[in-house]
Amino acid sequence: MDEPLNQALIDLLSACFTKPSDARFKTQRFYNEMPQHRWYINGDHKNHVVAHVAVHEKTIEVRGKSHPIGGVAEVCVHPDYRKKGYVKALLTVVHQWMEQQGMHFSVLFGRDEVYGSSGYVRVTNLNVLQEDPLAQPTPVSAMVKPFKDHLWPTRSVLLPGLVF
């Protein structure tokens, strides 16, 4: 990634995520770890990014069995370009790509009113296990979109690693 695009992404993320806890976006284009994949929409010129979605390749564990997932992160649209369907358009492409990669689920941490119309449902049985060997799993509320014939488990689900 060249520096102009890096700066364009930082500019977009810092314009969209403005809570004090989001200050990291003033200097970096990711929350906790660099995602493996990004989709974005340019505005007037090449380095004018107006919408963005990042995807982390992750796995969840259920009763000792691993399932590949796409962790969706840094979903945003510049305030001047909202209400044009950019998030839904980006997610449609991202979901097709995830299915082609054999991922069972798309997982994100977001609001029901934003992501429900793209097929996401709220789950409360996801537990994040940080990389610290002494840490206990932390229950979190997330949104999930299943692919193909996969059903989100009713039992406890473990997400090892950093939150995206």
Coordinates of C-alpha atoms in Angstrom, one line a residue:
M1 CA 0.0 0.0 0.0
D2 CA 1.4 3.4 -0.9
E3 CA 1.5 6.3 1.5
P4 CA -1.2 8.4 -0.2
L5 CA -3.7 5.5 0.1
N6 CA -2.6 4.8 3.7
Q7 CA -3.2 8.4 4.6
A8 CA -6.6 8.4 2.8
L9 CA -7.7 5.4 4.8
I10 CA -6.4 7.0 8.1
D11 CA -8.3 10.2 7.1
L12 CA -11.5 8.3 6.5
L13 CA -11.3 6.2 9.6
S14 CA -10.6 9.2 11.8
A15 CA -13.5 11.1 10.3
C16 CA -15.9 8.2 11.0
F17 CA -14.7 6.9 14.4
T18 CA -14.6 9.9 16.7
K19 CA -15.0 8.5 20.3
P20 CA -12.0 9.1 22.6
S21 CA -11.3 5.3 22.4
D22 CA -11.0 5.6 18.6
A23 CA -8.1 8.0 18.8
R24 CA -5.9 5.2 17.4
F25 CA -7.4 5.9 13.9
K26 CA -5.6 9.2 13.7
T27 CA -2.4 7.3 13.2
Q28 CA -3.3 3.9 12.0
R29 CA -5.7 2.2 9.6
F30 CA -6.8 -0.7 11.8
Y31 CA -8.2 -1.2 15.3
N32 CA -6.1 -3.9 17.0
E33 CA -4.4 -5.8 14.2
M34 CA -3.9 -5.2 10.5
P35 CA -6.6 -7.0 8.4
Q36 CA -5.6 -9.3 5.6
H37 CA -8.2 -7.8 3.2
R38 CA -9.8 -4.4 2.4
W39 CA -12.6 -3.2 0.1
Y40 CA -13.1 0.5 -0.4
I41 CA -14.9 3.0 -2.7
N42 CA -13.0 6.0 -4.1
G43 CA -14.6 9.4 -4.3
D44 CA -13.5 12.2 -6.7
H45 CA -10.0 10.8 -7.3
K46 CA -7.8 7.7 -6.6
N47 CA -6.8 8.7 -3.0
H48 CA -10.1 10.0 -1.9
V49 CA -11.6 7.0 -0.1
V50 CA -15.3 7.5 0.9
A51 CA -16.3 4.0 2.1
H52 CA -14.4 1.1 3.6
V53 CA -14.7 -2.5 4.9
A54 CA -11.8 -4.6 6.3
V55 CA -11.9 -8.4 6.8
H56 CA -9.8 -10.5 9.1
E57 CA -9.4 -14.2 8.4
K58 CA -10.2 -15.9 11.7
T59 CA -11.5 -19.2 13.1
I60 CA -14.0 -19.9 15.8
E61 CA -13.9 -23.1 17.9
V62 CA -17.0 -25.1 19.0
R63 CA -16.5 -28.2 21.0
G64 CA -12.9 -28.6 19.7
K65 CA -13.8 -28.1 16.1
S66 CA -12.6 -25.1 14.1
H67 CA -14.7 -23.1 11.7
P68 CA -13.3 -20.4 9.3
I69 CA -14.9 -17.0 9.6
G70 CA -14.5 -13.5 8.2
G71 CA -14.1 -10.9 10.9
V72 CA -15.6 -7.6 9.5
A73 CA -14.0 -4.5 10.9
E74 CA -13.6 -0.7 10.3
V75 CA -16.9 -0.5 8.3
C76 CA -17.4 3.2 7.6
V77 CA -18.6 5.8 5.1
H78 CA -17.5 9.4 5.2
P79 CA -20.2 11.6 6.7
D80 CA -20.6 13.5 3.4
Y81 CA -21.3 10.3 1.5
R82 CA -23.8 8.4 3.8
K83 CA -27.2 7.2 2.8
K84 CA -26.1 6.1 -0.7
G85 CA -26.0 2.3 0.0
Y86 CA -22.2 2.1 0.1
V87 CA -22.1 -0.2 3.2
K88 CA -24.7 -2.6 1.7
A89 CA -22.8 -2.6 -1.6
L90 CA -19.5 -3.3 0.0
L91 CA -20.9 -6.0 2.2
T92 CA -22.5 -7.8 -0.7
V93 CA -19.1 -8.1 -2.4
V94 CA -17.4 -9.0 0.8
H95 CA -20.0 -11.7 1.6
Q96 CA -19.6 -13.2 -1.9
W97 CA -15.8 -13.3 -1.5
M98 CA -16.1 -15.0 2.0
E99 CA -18.4 -17.7 0.6
Q100 CA -15.9 -18.3 -2.2
Q101 CA -13.2 -18.7 0.4
G102 CA -15.2 -21.3 2.2
M103 CA -15.9 -19.2 5.3
H104 CA -18.8 -20.4 7.4
F105 CA -19.7 -17.1 9.0
S106 CA -19.2 -13.4 8.8
V107 CA -18.8 -11.9 12.3
L108 CA -18.8 -8.2 13.3
F109 CA -19.3 -6.0 16.3
G110 CA -22.0 -3.5 15.3
R111 CA -25.5 -2.2 15.6
D112 CA -28.6 -4.3 14.7
E113 CA -30.2 -1.4 12.9
V114 CA -27.3 -1.0 10.6
Y115 CA -26.4 -4.6 9.8
G116 CA -29.7 -6.5 10.3
S117 CA -30.8 -5.6 6.7
S118 CA -27.6 -7.3 5.4
G119 CA -28.5 -10.6 7.0
Y120 CA -26.7 -10.3 10.4
V121 CA -28.3 -11.5 13.6
R122 CA -27.3 -10.8 17.2
V123 CA -25.6 -13.6 19.1
T124 CA -24.5 -13.6 22.8
N125 CA -22.6 -16.9 23.0
L126 CA -19.3 -15.7 21.5
N127 CA -16.4 -15.7 23.9
V128 CA -13.1 -14.0 23.0
L129 CA -9.9 -15.6 24.3
Q130 CA -7.0 -13.1 24.2
E131 CA -3.5 -14.3 23.5
D132 CA -2.5 -14.1 27.2
P133 CA -2.2 -17.7 28.4
L134 CA -3.6 -16.7 31.9
A135 CA -6.7 -14.9 30.5
Q136 CA -10.1 -16.3 30.7
P137 CA -12.6 -16.1 27.8
T138 CA -14.6 -12.9 27.8
P139 CA -18.3 -13.1 26.7
V140 CA -19.2 -10.5 24.0
S141 CA -22.2 -9.6 22.0
A142 CA -21.7 -9.8 18.2
M143 CA -23.5 -10.0 15.0
V144 CA -23.3 -13.0 12.7
K145 CA -24.2 -13.8 9.1
P146 CA -24.1 -17.5 8.3
F147 CA -23.2 -18.8 4.8
K148 CA -24.5 -21.7 2.9
D149 CA -26.1 -24.3 5.2
H150 CA -24.1 -23.4 8.3
L151 CA -26.0 -22.6 11.4
W152 CA -24.5 -20.6 14.3
P153 CA -24.0 -23.0 17.2
T154 CA -26.3 -22.7 20.3
R155 CA -23.4 -23.8 22.6
S156 CA -20.5 -21.6 23.7
V157 CA -18.3 -20.3 20.8
L158 CA -14.7 -19.4 21.3
L159 CA -12.9 -16.7 19.2
P160 CA -9.1 -17.0 19.9
G161 CA -6.9 -13.9 19.4
L162 CA -7.4 -10.2 19.2
V163 CA -10.8 -8.6 18.7
F164 CA -11.1 -7.0 15.2

